[in-house]
Short mmCIF file of C-alpha atoms in Angstrom, two decimals:
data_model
loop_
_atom_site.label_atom_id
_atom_site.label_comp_id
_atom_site.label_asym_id
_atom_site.label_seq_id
_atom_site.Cartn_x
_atom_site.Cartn_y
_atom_site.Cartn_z
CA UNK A 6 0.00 0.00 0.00
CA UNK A 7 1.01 3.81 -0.29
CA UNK A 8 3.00 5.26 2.39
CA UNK A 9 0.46 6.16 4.98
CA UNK A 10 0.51 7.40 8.44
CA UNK A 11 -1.51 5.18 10.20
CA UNK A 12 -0.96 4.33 13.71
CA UNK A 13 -1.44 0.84 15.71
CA UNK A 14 -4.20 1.21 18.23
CA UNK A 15 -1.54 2.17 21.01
CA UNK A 16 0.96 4.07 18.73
CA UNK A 17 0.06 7.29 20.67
CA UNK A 18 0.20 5.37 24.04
CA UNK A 19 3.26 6.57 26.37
CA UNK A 20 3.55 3.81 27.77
CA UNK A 21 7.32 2.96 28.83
CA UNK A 22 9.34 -0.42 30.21
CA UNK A 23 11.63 0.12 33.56
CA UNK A 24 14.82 0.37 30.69
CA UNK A 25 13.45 3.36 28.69
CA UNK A 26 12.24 5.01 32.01
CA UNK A 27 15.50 4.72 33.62
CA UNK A 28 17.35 5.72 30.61
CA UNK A 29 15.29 8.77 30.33
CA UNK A 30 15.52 9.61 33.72
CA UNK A 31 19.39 9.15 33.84
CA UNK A 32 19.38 11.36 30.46
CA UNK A 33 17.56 14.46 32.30
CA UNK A 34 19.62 14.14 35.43
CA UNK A 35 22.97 14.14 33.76
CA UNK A 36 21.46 16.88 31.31
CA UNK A 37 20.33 18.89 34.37
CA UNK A 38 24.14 18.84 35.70
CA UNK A 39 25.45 19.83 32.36
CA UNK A 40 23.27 22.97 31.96
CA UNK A 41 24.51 23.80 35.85
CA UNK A 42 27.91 23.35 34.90
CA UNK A 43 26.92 25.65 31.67
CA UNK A 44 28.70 23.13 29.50
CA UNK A 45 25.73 23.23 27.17
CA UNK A 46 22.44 23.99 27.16
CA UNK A 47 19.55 23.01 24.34
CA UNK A 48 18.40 26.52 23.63
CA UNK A 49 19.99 28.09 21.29
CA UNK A 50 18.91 31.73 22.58
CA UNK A 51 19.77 31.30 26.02
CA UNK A 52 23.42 30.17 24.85
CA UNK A 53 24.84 32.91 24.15
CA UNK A 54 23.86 34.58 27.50
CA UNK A 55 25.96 31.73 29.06
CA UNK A 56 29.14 33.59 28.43
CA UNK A 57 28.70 36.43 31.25
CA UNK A 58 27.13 33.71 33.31
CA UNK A 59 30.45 31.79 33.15
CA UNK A 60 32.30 34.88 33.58
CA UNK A 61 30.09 35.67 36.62
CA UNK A 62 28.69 38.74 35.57
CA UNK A 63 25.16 37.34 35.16
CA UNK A 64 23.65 35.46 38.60
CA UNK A 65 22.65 32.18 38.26
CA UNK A 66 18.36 33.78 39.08
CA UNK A 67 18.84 36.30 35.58
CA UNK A 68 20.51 33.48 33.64
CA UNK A 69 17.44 31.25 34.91
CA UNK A 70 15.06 33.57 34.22
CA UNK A 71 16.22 34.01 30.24
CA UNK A 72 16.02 30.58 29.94
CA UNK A 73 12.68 30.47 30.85
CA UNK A 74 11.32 32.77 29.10
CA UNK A 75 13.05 31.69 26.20
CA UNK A 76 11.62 27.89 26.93
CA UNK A 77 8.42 27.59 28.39
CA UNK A 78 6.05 28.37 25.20
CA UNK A 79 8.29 25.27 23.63
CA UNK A 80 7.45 23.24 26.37
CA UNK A 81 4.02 23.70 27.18
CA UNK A 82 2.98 24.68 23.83
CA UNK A 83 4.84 21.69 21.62
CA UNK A 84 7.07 19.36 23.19
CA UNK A 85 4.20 18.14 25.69
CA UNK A 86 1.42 18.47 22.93
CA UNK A 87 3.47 16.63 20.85
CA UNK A 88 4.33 13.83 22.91
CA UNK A 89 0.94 13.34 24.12
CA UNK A 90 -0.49 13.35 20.46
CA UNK A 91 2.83 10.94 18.77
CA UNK A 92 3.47 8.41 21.87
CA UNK A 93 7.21 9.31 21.58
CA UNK A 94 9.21 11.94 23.65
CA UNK A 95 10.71 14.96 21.77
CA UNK A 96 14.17 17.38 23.14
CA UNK A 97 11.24 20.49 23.53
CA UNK A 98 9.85 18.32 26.48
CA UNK A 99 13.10 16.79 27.50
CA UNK A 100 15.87 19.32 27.45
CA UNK A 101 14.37 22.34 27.76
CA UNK A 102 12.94 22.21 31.30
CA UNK A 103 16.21 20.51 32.65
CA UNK A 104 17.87 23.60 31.01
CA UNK A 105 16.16 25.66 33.59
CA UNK A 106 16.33 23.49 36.25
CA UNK A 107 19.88 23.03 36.13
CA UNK A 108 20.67 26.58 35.85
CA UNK A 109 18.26 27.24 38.73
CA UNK A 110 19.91 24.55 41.03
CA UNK A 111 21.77 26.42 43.53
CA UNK A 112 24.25 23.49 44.52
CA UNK A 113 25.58 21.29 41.74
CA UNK A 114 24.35 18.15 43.46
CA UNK A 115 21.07 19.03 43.11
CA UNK A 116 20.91 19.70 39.26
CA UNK A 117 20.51 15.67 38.40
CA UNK A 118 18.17 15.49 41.33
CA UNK A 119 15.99 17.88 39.78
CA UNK A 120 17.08 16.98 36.24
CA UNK A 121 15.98 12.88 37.37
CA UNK A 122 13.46 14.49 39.03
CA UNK A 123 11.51 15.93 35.78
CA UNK A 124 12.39 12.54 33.97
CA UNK A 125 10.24 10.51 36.61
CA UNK A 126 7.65 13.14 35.94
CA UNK A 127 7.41 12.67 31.70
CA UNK A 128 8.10 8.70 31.86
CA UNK A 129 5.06 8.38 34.72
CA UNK A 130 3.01 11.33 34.91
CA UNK A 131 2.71 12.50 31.31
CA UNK A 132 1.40 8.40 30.86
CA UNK A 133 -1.40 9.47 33.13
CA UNK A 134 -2.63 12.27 31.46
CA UNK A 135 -2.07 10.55 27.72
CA UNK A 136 -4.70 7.83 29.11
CA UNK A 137 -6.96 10.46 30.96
CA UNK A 138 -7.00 12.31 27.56
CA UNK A 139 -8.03 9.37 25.51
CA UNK A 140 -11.01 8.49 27.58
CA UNK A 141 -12.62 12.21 27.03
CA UNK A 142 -15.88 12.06 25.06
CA UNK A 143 -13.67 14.26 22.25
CA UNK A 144 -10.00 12.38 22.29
CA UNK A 145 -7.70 15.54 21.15
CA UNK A 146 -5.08 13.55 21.11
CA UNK A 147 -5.76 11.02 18.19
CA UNK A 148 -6.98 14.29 16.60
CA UNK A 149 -3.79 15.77 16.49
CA UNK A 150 -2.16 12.67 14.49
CA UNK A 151 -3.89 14.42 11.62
CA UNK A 152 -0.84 16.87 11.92
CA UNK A 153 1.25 14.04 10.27
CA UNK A 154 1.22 14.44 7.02
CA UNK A 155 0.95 18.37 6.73
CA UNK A 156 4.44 18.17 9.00
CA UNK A 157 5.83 15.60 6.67
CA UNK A 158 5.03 16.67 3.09
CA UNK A 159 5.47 20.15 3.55
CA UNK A 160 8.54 20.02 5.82
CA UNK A 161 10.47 18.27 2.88
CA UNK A 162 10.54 21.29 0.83
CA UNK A 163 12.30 23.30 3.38
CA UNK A 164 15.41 23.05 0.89
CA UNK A 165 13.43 24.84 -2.06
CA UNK A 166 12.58 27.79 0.44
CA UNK A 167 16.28 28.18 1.28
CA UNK A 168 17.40 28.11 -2.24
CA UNK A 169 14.91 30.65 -3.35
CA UNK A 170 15.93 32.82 -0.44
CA UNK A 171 19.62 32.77 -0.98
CA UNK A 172 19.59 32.28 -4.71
CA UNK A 173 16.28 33.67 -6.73
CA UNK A 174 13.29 32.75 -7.53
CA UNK A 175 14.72 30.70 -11.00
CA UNK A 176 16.75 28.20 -9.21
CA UNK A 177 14.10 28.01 -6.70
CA UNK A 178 11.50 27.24 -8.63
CA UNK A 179 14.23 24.97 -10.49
CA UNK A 180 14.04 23.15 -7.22
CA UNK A 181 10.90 23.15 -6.64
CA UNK A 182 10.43 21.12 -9.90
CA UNK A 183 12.80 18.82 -9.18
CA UNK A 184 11.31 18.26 -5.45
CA UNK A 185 8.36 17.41 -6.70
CA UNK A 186 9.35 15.11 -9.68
CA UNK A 187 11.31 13.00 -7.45
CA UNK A 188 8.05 12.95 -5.02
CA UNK A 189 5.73 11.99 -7.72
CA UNK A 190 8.64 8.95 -8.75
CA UNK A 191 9.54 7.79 -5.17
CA UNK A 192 5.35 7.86 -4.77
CA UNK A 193 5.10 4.96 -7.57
CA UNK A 194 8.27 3.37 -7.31
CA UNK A 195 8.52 3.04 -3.76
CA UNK A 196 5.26 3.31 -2.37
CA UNK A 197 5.96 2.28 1.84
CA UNK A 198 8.54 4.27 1.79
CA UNK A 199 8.09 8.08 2.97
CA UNK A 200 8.67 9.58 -0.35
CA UNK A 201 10.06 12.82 0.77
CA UNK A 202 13.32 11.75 2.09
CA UNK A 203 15.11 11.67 -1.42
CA UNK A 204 13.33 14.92 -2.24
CA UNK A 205 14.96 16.63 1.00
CA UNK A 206 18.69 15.02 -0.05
CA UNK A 207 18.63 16.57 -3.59
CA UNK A 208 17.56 19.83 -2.28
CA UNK A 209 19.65 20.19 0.48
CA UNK A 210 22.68 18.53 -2.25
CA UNK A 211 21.33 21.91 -5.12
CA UNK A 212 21.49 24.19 -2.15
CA UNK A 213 25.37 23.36 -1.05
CA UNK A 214 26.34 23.20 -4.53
CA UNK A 215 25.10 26.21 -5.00
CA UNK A 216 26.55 27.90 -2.20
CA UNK A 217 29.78 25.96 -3.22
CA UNK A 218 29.83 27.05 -6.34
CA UNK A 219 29.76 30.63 -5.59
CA UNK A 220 32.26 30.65 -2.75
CA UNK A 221 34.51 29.27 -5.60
CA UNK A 222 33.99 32.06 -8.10
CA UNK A 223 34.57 34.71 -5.60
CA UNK A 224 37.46 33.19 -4.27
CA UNK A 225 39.12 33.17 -7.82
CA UNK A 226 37.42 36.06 -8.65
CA UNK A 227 39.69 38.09 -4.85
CA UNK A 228 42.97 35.76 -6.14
CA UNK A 229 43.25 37.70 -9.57
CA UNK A 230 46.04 39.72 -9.37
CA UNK A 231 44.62 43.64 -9.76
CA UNK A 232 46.91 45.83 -12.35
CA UNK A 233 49.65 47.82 -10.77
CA UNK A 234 49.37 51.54 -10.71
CA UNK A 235 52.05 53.90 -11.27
CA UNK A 236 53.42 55.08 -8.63
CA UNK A 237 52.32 58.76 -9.07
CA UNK A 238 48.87 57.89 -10.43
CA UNK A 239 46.01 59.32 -8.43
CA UNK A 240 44.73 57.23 -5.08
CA UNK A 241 48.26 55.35 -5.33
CA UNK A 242 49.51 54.57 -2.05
CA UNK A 243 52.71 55.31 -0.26
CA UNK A 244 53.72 53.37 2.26
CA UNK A 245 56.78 54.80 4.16
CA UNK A 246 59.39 52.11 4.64
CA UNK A 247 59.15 51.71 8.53
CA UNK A 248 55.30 51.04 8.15
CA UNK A 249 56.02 48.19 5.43
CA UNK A 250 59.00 46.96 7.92
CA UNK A 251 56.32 46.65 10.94
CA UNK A 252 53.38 45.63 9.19
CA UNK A 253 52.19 43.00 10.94
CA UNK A 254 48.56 41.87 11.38
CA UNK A 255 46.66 43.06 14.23
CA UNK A 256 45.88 39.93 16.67
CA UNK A 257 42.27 38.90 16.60
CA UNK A 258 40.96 39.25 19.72
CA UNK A 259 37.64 37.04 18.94
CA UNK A 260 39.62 34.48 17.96
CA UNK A 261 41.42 34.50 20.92
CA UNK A 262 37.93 34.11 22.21
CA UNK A 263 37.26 31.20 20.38
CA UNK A 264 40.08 29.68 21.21
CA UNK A 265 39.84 29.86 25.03
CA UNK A 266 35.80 28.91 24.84
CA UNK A 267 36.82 25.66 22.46
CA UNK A 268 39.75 24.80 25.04
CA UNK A 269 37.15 24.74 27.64
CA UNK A 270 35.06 22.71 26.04
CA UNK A 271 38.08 20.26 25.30
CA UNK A 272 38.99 20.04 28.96
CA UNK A 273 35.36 18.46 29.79
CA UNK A 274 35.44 15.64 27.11
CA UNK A 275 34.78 12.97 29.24
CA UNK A 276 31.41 14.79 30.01
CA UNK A 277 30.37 15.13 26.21
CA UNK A 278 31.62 11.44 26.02
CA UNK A 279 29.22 10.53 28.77
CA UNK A 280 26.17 12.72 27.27
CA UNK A 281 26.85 11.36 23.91
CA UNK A 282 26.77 7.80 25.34
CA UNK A 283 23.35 8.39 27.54
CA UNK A 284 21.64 10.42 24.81
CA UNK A 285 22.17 7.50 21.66
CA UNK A 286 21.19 4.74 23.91
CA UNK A 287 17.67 6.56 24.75
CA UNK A 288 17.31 7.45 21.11
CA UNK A 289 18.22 3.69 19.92
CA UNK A 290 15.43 2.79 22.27
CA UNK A 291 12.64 4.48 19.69
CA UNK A 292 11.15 6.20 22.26
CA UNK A 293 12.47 9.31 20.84
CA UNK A 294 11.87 12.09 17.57
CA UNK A 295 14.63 14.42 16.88
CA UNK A 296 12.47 16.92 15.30
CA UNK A 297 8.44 17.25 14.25
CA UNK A 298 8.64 15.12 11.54
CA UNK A 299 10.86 12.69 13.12
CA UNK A 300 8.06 12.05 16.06
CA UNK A 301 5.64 10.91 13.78
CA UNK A 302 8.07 8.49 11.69
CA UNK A 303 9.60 6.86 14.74
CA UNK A 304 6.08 5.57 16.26
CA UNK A 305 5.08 3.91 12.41
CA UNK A 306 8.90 2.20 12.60
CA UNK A 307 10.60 4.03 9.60
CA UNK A 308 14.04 4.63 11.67
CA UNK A 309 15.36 4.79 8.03
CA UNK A 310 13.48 7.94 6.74
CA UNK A 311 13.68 9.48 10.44
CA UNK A 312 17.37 9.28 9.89
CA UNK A 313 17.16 10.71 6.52
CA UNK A 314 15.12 13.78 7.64
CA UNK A 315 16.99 14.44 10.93
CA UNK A 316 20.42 14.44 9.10
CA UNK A 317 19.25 17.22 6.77
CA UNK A 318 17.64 19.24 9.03
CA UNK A 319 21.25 18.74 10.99
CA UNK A 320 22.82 21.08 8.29
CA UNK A 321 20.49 24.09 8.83
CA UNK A 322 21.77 23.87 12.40
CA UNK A 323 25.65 23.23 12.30
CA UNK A 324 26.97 26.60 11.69
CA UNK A 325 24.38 28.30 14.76
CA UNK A 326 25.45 25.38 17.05
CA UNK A 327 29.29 26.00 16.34
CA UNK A 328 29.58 29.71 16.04
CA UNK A 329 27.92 30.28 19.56
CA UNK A 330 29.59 27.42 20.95
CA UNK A 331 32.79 29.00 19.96
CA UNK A 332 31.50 32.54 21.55
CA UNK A 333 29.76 31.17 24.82
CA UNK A 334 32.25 28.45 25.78
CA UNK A 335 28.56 26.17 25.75
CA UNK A 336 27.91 23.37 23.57
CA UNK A 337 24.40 21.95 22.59
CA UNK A 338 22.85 19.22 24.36
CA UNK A 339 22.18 17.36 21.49
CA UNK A 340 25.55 17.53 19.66
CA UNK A 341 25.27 18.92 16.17
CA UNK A 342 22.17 16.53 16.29
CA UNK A 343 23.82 13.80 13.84
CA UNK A 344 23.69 12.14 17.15
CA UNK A 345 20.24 11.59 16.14
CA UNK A 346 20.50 9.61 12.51
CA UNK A 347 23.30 7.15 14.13
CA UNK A 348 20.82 5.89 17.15
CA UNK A 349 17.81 5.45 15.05
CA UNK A 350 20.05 3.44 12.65
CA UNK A 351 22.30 1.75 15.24
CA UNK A 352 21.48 -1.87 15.63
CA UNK A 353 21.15 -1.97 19.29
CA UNK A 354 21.70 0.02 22.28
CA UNK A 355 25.50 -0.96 23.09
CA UNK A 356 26.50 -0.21 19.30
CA UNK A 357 24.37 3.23 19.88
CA UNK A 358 25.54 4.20 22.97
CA UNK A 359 29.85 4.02 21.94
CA UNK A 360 29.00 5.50 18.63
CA UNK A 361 27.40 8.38 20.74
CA UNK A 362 30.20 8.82 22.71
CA UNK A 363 32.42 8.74 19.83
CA UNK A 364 30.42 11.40 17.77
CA UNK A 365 30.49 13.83 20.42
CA UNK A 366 33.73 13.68 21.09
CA UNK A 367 34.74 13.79 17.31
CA UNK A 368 32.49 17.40 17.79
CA UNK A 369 34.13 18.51 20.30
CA UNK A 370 37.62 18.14 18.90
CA UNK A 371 36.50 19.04 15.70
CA UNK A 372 34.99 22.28 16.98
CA UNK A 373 37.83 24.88 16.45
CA UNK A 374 38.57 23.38 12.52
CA UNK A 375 34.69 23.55 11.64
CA UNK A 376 34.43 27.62 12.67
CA UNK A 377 37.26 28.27 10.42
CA UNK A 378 36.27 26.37 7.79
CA UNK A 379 32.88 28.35 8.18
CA UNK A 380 34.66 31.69 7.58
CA UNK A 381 36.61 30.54 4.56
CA UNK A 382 32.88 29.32 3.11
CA UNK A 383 30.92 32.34 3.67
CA UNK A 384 27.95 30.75 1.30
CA UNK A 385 28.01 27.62 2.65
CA UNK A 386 27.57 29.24 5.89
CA UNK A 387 24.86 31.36 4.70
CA UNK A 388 23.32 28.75 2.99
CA UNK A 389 23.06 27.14 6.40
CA UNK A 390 21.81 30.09 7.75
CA UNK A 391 18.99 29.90 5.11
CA UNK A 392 17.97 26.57 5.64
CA UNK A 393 17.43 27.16 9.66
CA UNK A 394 15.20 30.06 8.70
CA UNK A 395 13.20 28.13 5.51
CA UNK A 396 12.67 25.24 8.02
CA UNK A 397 11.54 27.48 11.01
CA UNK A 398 8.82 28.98 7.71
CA UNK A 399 7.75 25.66 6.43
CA UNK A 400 7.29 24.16 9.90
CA UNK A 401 4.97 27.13 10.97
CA UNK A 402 3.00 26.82 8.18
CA UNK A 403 3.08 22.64 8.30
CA UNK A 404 1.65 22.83 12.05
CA UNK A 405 -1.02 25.08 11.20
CA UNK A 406 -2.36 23.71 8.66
CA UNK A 407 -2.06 20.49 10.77
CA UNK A 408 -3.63 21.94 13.41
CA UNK A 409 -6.88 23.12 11.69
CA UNK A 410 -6.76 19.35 10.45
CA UNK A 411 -7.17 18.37 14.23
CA UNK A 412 -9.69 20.96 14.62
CA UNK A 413 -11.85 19.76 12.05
CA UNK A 414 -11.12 15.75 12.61
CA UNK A 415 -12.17 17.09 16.34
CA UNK A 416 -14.86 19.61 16.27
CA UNK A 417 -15.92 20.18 12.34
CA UNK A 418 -16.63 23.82 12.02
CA UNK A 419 -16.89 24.83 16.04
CA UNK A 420 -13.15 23.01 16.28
CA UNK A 421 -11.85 25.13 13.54
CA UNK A 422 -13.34 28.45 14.46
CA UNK A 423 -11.59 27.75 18.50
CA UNK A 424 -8.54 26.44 17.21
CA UNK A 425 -8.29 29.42 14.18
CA UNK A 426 -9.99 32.04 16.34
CA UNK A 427 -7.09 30.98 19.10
CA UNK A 428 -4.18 31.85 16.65
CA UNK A 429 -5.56 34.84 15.29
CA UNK A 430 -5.71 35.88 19.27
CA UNK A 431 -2.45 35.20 19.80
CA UNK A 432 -1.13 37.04 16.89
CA UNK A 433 -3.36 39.64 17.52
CA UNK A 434 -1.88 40.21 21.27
CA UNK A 435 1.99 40.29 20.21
CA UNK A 436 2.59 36.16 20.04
CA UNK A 437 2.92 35.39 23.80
CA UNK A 438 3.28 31.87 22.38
CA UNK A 439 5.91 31.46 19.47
CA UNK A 440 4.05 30.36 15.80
CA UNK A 441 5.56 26.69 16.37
CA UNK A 442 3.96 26.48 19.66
CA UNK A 443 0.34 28.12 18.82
CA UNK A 444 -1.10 25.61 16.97
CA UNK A 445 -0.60 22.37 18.84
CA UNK A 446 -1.24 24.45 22.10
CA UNK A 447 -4.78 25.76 20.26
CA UNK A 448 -5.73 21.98 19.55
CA UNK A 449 -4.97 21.20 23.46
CA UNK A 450 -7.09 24.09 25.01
CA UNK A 451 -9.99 23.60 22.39
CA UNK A 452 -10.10 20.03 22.64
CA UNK A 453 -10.35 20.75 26.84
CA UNK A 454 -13.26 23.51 25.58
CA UNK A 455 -15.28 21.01 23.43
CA UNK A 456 -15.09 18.52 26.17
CA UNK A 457 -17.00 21.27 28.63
CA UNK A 458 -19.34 21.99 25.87
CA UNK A 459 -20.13 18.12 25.89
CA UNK A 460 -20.30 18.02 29.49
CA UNK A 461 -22.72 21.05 29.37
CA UNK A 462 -25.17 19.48 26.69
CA UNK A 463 -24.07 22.11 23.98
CA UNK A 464 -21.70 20.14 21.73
CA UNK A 465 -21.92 16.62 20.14
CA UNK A 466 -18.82 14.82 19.42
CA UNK A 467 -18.36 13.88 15.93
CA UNK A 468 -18.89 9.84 14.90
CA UNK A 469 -15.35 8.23 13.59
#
């Protein structure tokens, strides 16, 4: 049959064994003592703030505080939405909150307390309130599976929005064309496969040779020699000779920056090693999505395509993770996320958990080479810078649409007009809850209001 998302009867079940609980909770504590030891942290905005906490200009309540308020729309709003609605745990519902928590801990013994802590409370408590939800008269949850394929087949042409951003509307649409064609072949020659993984690899493969490509020209283009001008000719310069003697190039003082930061990060291996190690082994346990798409192609089995997807969406990342790693002396939680693509694909948890510790490591040594590398490649890093931003677009358009989905598939007309009429409120009142967050947290709270409405004799829950 077609590739189709449809779920087993317990597919959006959290329901864990004592291994994946453990493992999760040993993941949040150790994650919780990382952020306190502000190592690394999972939101990107609050890392560069991590700097003057390190330097201890900024106390440990302000740096707590940023991270809150930089975190807590993600949380509420579409890691726990999405868990709930998938059946598999996501880094929004994970990382973030032991973010705060270990920056908030005031002694570093009690960061993995509270880090374990909020593990015990996602593996046992968030099980609870999946299987209260599903008993309600109108089950949001199984509602909000209809966010699936929006998230999926509009996701995949993240690529084609970067390319038309850096490079013009031809070779986008160029792109586009080509996205689509191999969609339409993968469709009939490979039917139970998720089609869109190829699509995303030749996209993301036109956008770096693209950016390649350019880099190269102007890099010949600054290496032809300019013609000499005579040495009275007008806007000639003269150099006296002690100024050519002691011309020497001014030392860098960011890069002396960088330097220190990436040392510091070297001199905590072990730790990385350790994270690396905990974090595979939880993903190889396919209780885990990397990203939006990934949570709904881990609970169907298709590690394959979830590694496909999560390794492109790694690139639009890369350059962010390692240029304020660089400046903040703070890695990312997750690694450069190829972390990610190696569990799903490793064939059991041992294998996952020393390639884990291997990859980080790898990162972590390899941190210092891949920033310079990134300012010799000014495209490529722009491209990268692109493809965050296209994906960040096609996602907030992917969970709205997949939210009025659920609305309808919950409500019909009354479930669109909350779930709309609750987005258009929030933009209208300056976005208290970020675009990516709005729409899964519209399905939650309108799903809770249709429920009262039943309860109160003035709404009928729709058949199938």
């Amino acid at each position: 049959m077609p590739f189709a998302l449809s779920y087993t009867a317990a597919a959006d079940r959290l329901d864990f064994s004592l291994a994946q609980s453990l493992t999760v909770i040993a993941l949040c504590a150790l994650t919780a003592l990382i952020s306190n030891m502000a190592l690394a942290v999972f939101n990107d905005g609050a890392r560069p703030f991590l700097l003057d906490f390190i330097r201890g200009n900024t106390r440990r309540g302000e740096m707590t505080a940023v991270s809150f308020g930089l975190s807590a729309g993600f949380v509420f709003g579409l890691g726990a939405p999405m868990a709930l609605s998938t059946g598999v745990l996501n880094p929004w519902l994970l990382f973030l909150p032991t973010d705060i928590l270990g920056l908030l801990a005031p002694r570093r013994w009690l960061a993995p307390i509270l880090g374990g802590a909020w593990g015990a409370v996602v593996v046992f408590g968030l099980s609870g309130a999946n299987n209260a939800a599903h008993d309600l008269p109108v089950d949001f949850l199984t509602a909000m599976q209809e966010m699936a394929t929006p998230i999926l087949f509009l996701f995949l042409l993240f690529p084609v929005i970067a390319i038309a951003s850096q490079f013009g509307r031809v070779l986008g649409a160029v792109a586009f064309v080509v996205e689509i064609a191999i969609v339409v072949i993968s469709m009939k020659a490979w039917p139970d496969h998720f089609p869109g993984a190829l699509a995303m690899a030749a996209g993301v493969l036109m956008l770096l040779g693209f950016a390649l490509a350019r880099d190269l020209r102007n890099r010949r283009a600054a290496a032809a020699p300019a013609p000499p001008k005579p040495a009275d000719a007008p806007g000639a310069a003269r150099i006296p000779l002690e100024e050519k003697a002691d011309d020497k190039p001014a030392a860098d003082p960011m890069a002396s920056l960088f330097g220190a930061n990436a040392e510091r990060l070297r001199r905590h291996l072990p730790w990385f090693a350790l994270l690396g190690a905990v974090l595979a082994a939880m993903v190889n346990l396919h209780i885990f999505g990397g990203g939006e798409a990934t949570s709904f192609l881990v609970p169907k089995g298709d590690y394959g395509e979830a590694a496909q997807v999560d390794f492109y969406r790694a690139f639009g990342f890369l350059p962010l993770i390692a240029t304020t790693a660089l400046a903040s002396g703070a890695f990312q939680i997750v690694g450069f996320t190829f972390v990610y693509p190696l569990a799903y694909l490793a064939p059991n948890v041992a294998v996952a958990a020393v390639g884990g510790a291997v990859l980080f490591s790898v990162e972590i040594l390899a941190l210092s080479y891949i920033g310079r590398g990134l300012t010799m490649l000014p495209s490529i890093r722009d491209a990268s810078d692109h493809l965050r931003n296209a994906i960040g677009k096609t996602l907030e358009i992917a969970i709205l649409f997949g939210a009025i989905a659920a609305a309808a598939k919950m409500g019909g007309g009354l479930g669109i007009t909350l779930v709309g009429g609750l987005y258009l409120l929030n933009e209208a009142i300056g976005r208290p809850i970020v675009r990516l967050a709005a729409g899964p947290a519209a399905v939650v709270v309108a799903g809770i209001a249709l429920n009262v409405l039943h309860w109160l004799d003035l709404f009928t829950p729709l058949k199938g």
